[in-house]
PDB file of C-alpha atoms in Angstrom:
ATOM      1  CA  UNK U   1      86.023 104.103 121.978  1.00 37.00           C
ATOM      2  CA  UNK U   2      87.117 102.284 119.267  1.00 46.00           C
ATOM      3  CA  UNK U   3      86.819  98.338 119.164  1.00 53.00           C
ATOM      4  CA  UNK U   4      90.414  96.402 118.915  1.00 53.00           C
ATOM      5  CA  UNK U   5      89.548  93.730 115.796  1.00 65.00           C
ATOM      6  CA  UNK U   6      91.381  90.894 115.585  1.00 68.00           C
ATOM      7  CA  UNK U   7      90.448  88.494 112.361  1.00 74.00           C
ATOM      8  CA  UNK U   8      89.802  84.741 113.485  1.00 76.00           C
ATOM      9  CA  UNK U   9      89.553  81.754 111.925  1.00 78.00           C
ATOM     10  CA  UNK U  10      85.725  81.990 112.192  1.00 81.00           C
ATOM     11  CA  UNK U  11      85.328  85.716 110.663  1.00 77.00           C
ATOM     12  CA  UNK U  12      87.653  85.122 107.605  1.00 82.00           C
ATOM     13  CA  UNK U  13      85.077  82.363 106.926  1.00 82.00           C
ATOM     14  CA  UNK U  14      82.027  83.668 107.318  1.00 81.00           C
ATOM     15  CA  UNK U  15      83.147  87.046 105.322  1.00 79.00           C
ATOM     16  CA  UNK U  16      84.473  85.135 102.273  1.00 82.00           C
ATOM     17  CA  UNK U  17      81.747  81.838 102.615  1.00 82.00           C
ATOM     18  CA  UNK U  18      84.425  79.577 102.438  1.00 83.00           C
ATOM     19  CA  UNK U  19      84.539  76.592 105.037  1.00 80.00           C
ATOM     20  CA  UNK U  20      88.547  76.079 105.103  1.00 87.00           C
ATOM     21  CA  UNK U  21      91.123  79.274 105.641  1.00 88.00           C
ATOM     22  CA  UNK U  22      93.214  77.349 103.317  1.00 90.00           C
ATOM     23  CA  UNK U  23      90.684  77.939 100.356  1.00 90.00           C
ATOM     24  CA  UNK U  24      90.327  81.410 100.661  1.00 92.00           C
ATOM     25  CA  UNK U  25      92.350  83.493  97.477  1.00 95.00           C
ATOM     26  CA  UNK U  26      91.479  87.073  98.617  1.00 95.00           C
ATOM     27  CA  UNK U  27      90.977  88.906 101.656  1.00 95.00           C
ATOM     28  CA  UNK U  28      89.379  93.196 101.099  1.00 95.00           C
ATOM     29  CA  UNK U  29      90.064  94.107 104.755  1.00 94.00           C
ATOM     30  CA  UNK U  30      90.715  97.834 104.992  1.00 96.00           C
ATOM     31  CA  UNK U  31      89.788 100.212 108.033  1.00 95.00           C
ATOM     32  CA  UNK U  32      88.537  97.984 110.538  1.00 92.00           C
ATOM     33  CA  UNK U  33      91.065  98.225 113.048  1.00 92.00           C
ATOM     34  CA  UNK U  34      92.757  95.536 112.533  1.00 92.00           C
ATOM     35  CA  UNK U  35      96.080  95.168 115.227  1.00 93.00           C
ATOM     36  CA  UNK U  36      96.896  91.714 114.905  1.00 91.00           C
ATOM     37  CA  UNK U  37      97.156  89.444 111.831  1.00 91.00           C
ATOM     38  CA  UNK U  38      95.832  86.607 113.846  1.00 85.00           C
ATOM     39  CA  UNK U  39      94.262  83.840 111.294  1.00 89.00           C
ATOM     40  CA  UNK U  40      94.669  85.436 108.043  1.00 92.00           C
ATOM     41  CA  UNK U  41      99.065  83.867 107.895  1.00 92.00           C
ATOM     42  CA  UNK U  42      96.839  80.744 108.274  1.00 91.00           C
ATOM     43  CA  UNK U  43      94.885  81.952 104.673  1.00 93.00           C
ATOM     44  CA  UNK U  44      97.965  80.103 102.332  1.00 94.00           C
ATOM     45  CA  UNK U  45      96.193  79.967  98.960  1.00 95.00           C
ATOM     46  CA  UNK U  46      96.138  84.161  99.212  1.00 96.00           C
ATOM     47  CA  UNK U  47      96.924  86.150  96.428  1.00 97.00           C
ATOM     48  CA  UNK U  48      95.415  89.151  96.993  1.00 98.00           C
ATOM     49  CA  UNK U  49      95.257  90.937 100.328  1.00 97.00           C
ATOM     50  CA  UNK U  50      94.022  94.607 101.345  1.00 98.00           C
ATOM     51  CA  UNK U  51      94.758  95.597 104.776  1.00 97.00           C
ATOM     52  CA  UNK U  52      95.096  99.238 104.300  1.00 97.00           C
ATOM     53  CA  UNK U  53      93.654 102.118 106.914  1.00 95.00           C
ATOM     54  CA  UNK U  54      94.031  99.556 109.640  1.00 95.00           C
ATOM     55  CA  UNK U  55      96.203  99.947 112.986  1.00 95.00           C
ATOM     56  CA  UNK U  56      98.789  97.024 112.079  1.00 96.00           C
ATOM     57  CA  UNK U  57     102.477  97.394 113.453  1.00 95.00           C
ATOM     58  CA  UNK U  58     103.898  93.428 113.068  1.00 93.00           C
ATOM     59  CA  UNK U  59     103.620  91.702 109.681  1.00 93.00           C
ATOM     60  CA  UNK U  60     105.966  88.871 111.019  1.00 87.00           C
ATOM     61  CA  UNK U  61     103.005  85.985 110.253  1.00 87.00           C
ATOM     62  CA  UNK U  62     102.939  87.363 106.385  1.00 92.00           C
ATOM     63  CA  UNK U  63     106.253  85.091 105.399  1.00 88.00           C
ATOM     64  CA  UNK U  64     103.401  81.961 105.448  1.00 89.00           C
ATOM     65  CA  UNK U  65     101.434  83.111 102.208  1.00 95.00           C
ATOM     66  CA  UNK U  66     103.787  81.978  99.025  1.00 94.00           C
ATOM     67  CA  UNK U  67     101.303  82.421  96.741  1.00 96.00           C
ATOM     68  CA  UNK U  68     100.344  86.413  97.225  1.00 97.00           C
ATOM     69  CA  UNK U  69     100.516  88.538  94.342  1.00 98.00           C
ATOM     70  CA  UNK U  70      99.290  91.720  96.261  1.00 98.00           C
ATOM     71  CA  UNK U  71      99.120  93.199  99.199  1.00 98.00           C
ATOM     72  CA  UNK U  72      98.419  96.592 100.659  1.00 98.00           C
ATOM     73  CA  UNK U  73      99.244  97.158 104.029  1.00 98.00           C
ATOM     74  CA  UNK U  74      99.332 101.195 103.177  1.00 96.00           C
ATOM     75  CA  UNK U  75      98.273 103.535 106.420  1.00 95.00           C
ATOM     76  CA  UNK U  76      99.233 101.239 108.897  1.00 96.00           C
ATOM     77  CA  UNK U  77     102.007 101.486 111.838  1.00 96.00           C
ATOM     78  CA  UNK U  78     104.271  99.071 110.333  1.00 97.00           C
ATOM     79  CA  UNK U  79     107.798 100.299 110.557  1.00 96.00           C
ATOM     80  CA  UNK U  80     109.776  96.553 109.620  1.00 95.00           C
ATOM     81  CA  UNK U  81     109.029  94.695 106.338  1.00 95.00           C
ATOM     82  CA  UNK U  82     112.026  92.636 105.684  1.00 92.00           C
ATOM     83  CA  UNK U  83     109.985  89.494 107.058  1.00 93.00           C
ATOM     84  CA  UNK U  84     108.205  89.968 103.675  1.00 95.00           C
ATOM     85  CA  UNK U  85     111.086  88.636 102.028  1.00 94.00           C
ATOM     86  CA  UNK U  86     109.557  85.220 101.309  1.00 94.00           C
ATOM     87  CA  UNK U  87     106.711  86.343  99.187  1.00 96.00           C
ATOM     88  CA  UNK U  88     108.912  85.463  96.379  1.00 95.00           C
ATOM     89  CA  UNK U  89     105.849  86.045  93.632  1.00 97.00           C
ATOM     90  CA  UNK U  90     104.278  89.042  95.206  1.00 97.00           C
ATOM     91  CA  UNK U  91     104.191  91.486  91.999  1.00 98.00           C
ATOM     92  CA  UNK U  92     102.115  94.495  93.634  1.00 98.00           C
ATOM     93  CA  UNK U  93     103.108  95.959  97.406  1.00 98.00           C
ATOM     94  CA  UNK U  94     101.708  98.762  98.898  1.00 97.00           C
ATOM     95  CA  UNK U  95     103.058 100.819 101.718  1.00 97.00           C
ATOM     96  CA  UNK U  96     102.861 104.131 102.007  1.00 95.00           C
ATOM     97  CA  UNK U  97     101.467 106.069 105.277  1.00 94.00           C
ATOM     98  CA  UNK U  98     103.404 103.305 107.306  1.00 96.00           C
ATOM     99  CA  UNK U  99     106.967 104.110 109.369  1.00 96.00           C
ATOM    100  CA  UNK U 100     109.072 102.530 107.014  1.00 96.00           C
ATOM    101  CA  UNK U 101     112.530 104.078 108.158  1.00 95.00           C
ATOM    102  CA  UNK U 102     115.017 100.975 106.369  1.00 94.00           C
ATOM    103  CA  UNK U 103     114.830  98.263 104.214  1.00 94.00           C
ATOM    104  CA  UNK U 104     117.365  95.458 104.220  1.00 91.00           C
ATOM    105  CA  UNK U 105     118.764  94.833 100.231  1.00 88.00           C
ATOM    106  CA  UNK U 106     120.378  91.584 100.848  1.00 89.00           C
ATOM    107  CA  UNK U 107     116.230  90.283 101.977  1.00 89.00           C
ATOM    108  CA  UNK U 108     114.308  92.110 100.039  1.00 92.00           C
ATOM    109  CA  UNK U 109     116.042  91.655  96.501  1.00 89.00           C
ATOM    110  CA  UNK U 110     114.700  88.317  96.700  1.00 93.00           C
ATOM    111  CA  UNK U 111     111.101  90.261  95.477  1.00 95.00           C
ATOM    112  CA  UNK U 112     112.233  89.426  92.137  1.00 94.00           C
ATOM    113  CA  UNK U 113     108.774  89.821  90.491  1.00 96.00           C
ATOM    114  CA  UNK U 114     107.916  92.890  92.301  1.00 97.00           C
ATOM    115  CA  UNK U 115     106.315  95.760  89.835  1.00 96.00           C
ATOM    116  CA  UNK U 116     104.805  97.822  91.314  1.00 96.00           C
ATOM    117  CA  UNK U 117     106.069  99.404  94.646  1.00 97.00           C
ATOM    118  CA  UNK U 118     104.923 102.393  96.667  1.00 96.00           C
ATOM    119  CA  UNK U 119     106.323 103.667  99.699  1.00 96.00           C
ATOM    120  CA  UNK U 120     104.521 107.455  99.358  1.00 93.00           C
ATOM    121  CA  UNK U 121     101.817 108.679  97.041  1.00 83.00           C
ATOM    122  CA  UNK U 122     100.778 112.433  96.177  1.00 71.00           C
ATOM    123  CA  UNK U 123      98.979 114.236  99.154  1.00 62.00           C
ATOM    124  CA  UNK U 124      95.159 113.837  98.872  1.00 59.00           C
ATOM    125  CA  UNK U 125      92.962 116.969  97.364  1.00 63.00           C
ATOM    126  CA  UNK U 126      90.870 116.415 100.678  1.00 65.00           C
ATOM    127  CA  UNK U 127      93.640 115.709 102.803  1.00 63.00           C
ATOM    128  CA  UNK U 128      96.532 117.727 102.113  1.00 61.00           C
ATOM    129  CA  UNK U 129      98.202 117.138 105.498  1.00 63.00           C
ATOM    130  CA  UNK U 130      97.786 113.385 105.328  1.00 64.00           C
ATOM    131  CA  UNK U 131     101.138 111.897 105.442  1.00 65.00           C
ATOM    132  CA  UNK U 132     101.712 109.493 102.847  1.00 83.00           C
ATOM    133  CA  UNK U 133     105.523 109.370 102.957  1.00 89.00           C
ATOM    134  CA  UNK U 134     107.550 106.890 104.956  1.00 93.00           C
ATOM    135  CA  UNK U 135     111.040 108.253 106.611  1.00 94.00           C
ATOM    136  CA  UNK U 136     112.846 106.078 104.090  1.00 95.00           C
ATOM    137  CA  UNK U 137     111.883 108.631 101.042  1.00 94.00           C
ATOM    138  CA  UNK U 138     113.554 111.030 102.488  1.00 93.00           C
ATOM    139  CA  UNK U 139     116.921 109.195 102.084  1.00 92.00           C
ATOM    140  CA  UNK U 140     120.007 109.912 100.177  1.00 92.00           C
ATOM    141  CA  UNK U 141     119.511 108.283  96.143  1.00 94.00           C
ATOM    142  CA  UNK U 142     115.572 106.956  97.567  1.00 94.00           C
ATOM    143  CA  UNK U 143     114.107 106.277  94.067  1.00 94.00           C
ATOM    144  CA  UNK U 144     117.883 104.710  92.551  1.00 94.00           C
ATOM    145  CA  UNK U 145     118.020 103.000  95.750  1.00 95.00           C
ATOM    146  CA  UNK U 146     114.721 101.039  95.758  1.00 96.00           C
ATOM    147  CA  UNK U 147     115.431 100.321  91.894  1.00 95.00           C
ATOM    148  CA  UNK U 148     118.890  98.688  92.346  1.00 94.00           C
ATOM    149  CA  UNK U 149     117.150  96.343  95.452  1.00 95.00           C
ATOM    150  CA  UNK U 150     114.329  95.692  93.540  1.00 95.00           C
ATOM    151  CA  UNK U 151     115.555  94.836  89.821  1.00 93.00           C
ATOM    152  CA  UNK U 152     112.284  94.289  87.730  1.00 94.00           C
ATOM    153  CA  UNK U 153     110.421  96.997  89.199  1.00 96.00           C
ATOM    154  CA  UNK U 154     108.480  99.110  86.777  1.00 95.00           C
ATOM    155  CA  UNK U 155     107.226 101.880  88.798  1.00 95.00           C
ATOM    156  CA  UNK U 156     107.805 103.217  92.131  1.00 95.00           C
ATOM    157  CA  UNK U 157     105.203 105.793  93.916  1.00 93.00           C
ATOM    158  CA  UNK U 158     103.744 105.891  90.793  1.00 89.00           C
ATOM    159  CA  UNK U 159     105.892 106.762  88.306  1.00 90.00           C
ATOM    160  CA  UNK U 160     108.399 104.927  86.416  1.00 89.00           C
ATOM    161  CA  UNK U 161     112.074 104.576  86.358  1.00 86.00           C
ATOM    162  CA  UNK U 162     112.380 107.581  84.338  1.00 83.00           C
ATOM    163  CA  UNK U 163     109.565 109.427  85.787  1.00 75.00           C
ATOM    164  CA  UNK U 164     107.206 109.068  83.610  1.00 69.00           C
ATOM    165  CA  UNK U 165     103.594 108.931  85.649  1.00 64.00           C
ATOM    166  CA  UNK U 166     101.725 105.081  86.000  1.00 63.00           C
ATOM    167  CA  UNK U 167      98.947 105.587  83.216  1.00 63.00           C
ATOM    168  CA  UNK U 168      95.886 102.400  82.551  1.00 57.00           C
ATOM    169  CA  UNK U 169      95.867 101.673  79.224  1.00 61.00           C
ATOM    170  CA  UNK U 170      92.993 102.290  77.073  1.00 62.00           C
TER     171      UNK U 170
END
């Protein structure tokens, strides 16, 4: 059986040796079965946060960290993520493998600096039956969409607005 984890004030601490939650700029979180968000909407000097490959369905207590930049919540259960709408300089947002079936345009163009924005990635070598897609990519117009909510986006799933494939530079 698989132990529930829910992050508390005294955890976030003692993984990131800071005394105060409100000192703490990143949280690396994945797979650890995280359900609950708990203390880490209490974290408000976050920038970056990983919370991928955990078992996360509300992100409701998210709306509390202004200052995040990133944040992966990919391979989770969340199926809602207009309550991100306030995370007005997140640039980087991660979300495939979730149960993303809608987004509202009128709260989530307010993601003005968003860049970079996946909602499904390429099926893993290893993994080929791993679903990485949320129901929302397999809408009507799904990349056009996502581009007219979010205006300065420069790549969605990885690839840009005129499919050309995310590439580091050298």
């Amino acid at each position: 059986m698989i132990k529930e984890t829910v992050p508390v004030d005294d955890y976030l601490k003692a993984i990131t040796g800071k005394f105060d939650l409100e000192t703490i700029f990143t949280l690396d979180l994945p797979n650890k079965n995280i359900t609950k968000l708990s203390s880490i909407p209490l974290c408000t000097s976050l920038m970056f946060l990983n919370l991928s490959k955990n078992k996360i369905s509300q992100i409701n207590g998210l709306s509390n960290l202004s200052q995040l930049m990133f944040l992966d919540l990919s391979f989770n259960l969340v199926s809602s993520i207009d309550s991100l709408d306030s995370l007005i300089l997140l640039k980087h947002l991660k979300l495939h493998g979730n149960n993303i079936e809608k987004i509202s345009s009128n709260k989530m163009g307010k993601l003005v600096r968003l860049e970079t924005l996946s909602f499904q990635i390429m099926p893993f070598k290893e993994n080929p039956d791993l679903n990485t897609s949320n129901p929302i990519c397999k809408g009507t117009n799904y990349r056009q969409n996502m581009f007219d909510v979010f205006t300065n986006l420069k790549f969605l799933d990885g690839t840009s607005k005129n499919n050309k494939p995310f590439e580091l530079p050298e």
